[in-house]
Short mmCIF file of N, CA and C in Angstrom, two decimals:
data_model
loop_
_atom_site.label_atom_id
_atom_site.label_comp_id
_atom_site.label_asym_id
_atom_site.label_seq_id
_atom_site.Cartn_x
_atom_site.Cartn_y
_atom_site.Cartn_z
N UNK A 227 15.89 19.45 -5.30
CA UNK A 227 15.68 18.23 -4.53
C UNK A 227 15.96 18.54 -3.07
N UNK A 228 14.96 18.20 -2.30
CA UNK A 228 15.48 18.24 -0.82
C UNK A 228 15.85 16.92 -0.17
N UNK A 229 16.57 17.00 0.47
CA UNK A 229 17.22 16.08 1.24
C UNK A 229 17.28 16.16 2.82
N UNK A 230 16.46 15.55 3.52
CA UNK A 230 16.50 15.39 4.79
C UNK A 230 17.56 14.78 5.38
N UNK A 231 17.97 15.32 6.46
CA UNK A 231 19.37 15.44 6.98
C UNK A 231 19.80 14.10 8.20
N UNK A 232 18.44 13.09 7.90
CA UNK A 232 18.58 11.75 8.67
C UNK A 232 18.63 10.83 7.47
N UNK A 233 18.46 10.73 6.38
CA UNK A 233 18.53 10.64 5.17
C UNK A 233 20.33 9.93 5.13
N UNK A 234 21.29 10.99 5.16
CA UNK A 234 22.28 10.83 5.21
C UNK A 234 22.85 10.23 5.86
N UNK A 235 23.84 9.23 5.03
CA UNK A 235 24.91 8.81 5.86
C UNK A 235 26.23 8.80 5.37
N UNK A 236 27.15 8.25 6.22
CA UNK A 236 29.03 8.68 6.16
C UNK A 236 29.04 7.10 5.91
N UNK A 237 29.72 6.70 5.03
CA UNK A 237 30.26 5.68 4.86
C UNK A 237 31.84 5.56 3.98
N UNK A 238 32.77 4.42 4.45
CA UNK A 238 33.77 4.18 4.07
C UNK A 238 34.05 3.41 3.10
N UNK A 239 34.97 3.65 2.21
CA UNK A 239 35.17 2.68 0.56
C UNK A 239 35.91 1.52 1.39
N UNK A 240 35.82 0.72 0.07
CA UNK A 240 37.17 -0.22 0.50
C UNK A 240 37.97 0.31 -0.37
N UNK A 241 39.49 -0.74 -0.40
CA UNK A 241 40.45 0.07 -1.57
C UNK A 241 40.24 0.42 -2.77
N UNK A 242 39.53 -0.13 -3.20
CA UNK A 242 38.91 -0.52 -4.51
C UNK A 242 37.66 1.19 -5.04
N UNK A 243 37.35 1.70 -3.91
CA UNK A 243 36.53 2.57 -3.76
C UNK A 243 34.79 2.10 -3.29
N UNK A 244 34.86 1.35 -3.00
CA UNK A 244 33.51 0.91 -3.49
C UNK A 244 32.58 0.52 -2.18
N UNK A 245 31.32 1.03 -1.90
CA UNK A 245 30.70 0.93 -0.88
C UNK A 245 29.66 0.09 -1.06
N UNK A 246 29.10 -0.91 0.51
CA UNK A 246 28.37 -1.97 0.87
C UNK A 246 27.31 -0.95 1.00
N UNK A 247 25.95 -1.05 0.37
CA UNK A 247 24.70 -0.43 0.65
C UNK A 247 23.98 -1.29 1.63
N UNK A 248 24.06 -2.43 2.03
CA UNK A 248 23.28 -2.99 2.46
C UNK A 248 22.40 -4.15 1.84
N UNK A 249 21.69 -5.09 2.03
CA UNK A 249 20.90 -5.70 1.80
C UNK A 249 19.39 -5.53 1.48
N UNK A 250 19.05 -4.08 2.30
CA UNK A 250 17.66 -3.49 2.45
C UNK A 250 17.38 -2.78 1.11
N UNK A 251 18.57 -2.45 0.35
CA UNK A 251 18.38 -1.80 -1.19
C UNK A 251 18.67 -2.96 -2.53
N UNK A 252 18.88 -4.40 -1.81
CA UNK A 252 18.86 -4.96 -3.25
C UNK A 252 17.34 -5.34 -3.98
N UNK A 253 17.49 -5.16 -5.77
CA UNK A 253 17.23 -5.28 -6.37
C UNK A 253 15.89 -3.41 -6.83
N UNK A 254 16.92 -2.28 -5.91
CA UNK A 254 16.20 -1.32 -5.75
C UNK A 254 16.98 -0.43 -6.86
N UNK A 255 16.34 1.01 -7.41
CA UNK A 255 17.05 2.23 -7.69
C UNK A 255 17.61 3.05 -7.01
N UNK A 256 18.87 3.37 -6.54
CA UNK A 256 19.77 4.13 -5.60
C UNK A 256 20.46 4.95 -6.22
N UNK A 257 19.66 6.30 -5.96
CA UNK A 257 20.84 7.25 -6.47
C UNK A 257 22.07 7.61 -5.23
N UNK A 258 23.05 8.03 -5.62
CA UNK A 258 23.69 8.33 -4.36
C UNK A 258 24.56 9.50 -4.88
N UNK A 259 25.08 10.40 -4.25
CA UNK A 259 25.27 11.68 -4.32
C UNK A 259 26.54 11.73 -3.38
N UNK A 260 27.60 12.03 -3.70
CA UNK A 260 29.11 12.51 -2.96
C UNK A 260 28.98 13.78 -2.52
N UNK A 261 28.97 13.98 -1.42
CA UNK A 261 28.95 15.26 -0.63
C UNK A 261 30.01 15.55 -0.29
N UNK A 262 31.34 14.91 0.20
CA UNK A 262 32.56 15.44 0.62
C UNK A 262 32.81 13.94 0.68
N UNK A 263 34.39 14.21 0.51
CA UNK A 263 35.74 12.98 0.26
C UNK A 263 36.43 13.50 1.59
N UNK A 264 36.99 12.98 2.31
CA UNK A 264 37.97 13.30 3.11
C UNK A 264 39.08 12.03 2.80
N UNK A 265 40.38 13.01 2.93
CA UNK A 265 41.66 11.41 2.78
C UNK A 265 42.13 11.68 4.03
N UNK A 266 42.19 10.52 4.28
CA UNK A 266 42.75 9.41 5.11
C UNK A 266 44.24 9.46 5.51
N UNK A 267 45.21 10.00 4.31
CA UNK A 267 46.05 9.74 4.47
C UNK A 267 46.54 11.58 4.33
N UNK A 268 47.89 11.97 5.28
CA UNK A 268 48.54 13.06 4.77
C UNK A 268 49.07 13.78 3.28
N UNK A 269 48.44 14.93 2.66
CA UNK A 269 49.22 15.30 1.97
C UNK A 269 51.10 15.34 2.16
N UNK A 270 51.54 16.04 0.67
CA UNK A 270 52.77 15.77 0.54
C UNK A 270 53.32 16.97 1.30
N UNK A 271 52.44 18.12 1.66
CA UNK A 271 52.97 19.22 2.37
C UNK A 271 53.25 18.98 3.63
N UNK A 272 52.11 18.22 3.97
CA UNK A 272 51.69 18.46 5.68
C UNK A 272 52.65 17.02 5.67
N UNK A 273 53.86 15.78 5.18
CA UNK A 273 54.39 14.63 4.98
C UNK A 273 55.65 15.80 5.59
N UNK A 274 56.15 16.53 4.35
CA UNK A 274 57.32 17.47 4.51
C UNK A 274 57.83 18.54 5.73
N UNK A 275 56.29 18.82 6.21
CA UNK A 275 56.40 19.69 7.33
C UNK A 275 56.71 18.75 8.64
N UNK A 276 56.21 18.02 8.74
CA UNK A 276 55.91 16.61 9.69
C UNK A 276 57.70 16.27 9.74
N UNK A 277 58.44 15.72 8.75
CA UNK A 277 59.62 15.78 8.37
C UNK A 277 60.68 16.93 8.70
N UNK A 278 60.49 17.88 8.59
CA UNK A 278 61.00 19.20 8.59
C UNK A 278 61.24 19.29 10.31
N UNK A 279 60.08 19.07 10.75
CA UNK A 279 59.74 19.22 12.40
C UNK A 279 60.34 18.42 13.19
N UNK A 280 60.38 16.88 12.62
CA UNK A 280 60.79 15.86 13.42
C UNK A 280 63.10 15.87 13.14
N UNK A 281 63.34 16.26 11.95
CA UNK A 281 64.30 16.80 11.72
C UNK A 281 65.24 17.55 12.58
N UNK A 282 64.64 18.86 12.81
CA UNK A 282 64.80 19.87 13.73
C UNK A 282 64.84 19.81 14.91
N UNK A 283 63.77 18.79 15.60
CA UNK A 283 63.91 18.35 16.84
C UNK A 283 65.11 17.39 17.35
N UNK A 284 65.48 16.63 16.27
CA UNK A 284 66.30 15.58 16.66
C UNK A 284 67.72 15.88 16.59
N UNK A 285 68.08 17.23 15.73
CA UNK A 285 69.18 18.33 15.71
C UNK A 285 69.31 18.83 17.28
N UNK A 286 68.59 19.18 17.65
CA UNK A 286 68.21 19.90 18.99
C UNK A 286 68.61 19.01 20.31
N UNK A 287 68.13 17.72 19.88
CA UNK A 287 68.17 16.82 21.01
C UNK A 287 69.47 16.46 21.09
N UNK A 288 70.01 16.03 19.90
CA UNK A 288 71.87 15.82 19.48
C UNK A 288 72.32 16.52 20.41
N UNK A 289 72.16 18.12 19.89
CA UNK A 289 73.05 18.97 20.88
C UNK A 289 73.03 18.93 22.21
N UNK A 290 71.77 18.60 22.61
CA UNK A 290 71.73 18.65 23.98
C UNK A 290 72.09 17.34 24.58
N UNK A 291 72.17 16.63 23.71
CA UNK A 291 73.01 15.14 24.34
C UNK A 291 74.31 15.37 24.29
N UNK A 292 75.02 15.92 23.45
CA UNK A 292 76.73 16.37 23.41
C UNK A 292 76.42 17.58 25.13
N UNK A 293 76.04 18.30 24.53
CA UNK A 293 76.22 19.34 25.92
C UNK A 293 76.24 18.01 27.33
N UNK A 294 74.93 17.48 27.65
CA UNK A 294 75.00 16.62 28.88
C UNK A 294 75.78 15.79 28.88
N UNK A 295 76.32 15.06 27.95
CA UNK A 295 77.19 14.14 27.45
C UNK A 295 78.67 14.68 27.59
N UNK A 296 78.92 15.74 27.29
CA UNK A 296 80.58 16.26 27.66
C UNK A 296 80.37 16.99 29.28
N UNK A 297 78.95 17.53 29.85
CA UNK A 297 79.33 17.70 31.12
C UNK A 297 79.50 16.36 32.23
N UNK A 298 79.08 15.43 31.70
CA UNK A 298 78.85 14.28 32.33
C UNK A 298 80.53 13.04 32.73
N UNK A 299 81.12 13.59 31.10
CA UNK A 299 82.96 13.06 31.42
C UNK A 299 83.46 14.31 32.03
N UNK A 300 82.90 15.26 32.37
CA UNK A 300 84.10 16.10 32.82
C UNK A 300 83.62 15.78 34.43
N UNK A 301 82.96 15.25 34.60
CA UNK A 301 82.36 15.20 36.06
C UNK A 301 83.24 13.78 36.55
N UNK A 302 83.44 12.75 35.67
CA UNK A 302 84.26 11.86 35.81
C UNK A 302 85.70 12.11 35.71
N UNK A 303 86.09 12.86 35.30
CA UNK A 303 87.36 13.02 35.39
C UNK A 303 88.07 13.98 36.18
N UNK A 304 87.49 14.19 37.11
CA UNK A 304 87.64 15.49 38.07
C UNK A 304 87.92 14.62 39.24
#
């Protein structure tokens, strides 16, 4: 089967999965064919790494708030 490449289109489910064809195909035969899924939402890896990262940074920032944070009373108490 060939398929011309204006032919195609990208369309979005609702939650349910389920896509609006339009009005121009009722009471027609529509085959339709899944070419690629993309999600929407993050895997559980790329959730953990995301986590891992934001983690690490906020370790980092701590310290560097104690560091500015204890040079900052010693500047007052001098």
């Amino acid at each position: 089967m060939k398929v011309d490449a204006q032919d195609l289109r990208t369309s979005d489910t609702d939650d349910r999965g389920r896509i609006y064809l339009g009005t121009e195909y009722a009471n027609k035969r529509v085959t339709v064919a899944v070419v690629e899924v993309e999600n929407d939402q993050p895997d559980e890896d790329e959730l953990a790494t995301a986590y891992r990262d934001a983690s690490e940074s906020a370790e980092s920032l701590a310290e560097e708030w104690d560091n500015t944070s204890d040079e900052a009373w010693s500047g007052l108490t001098e």
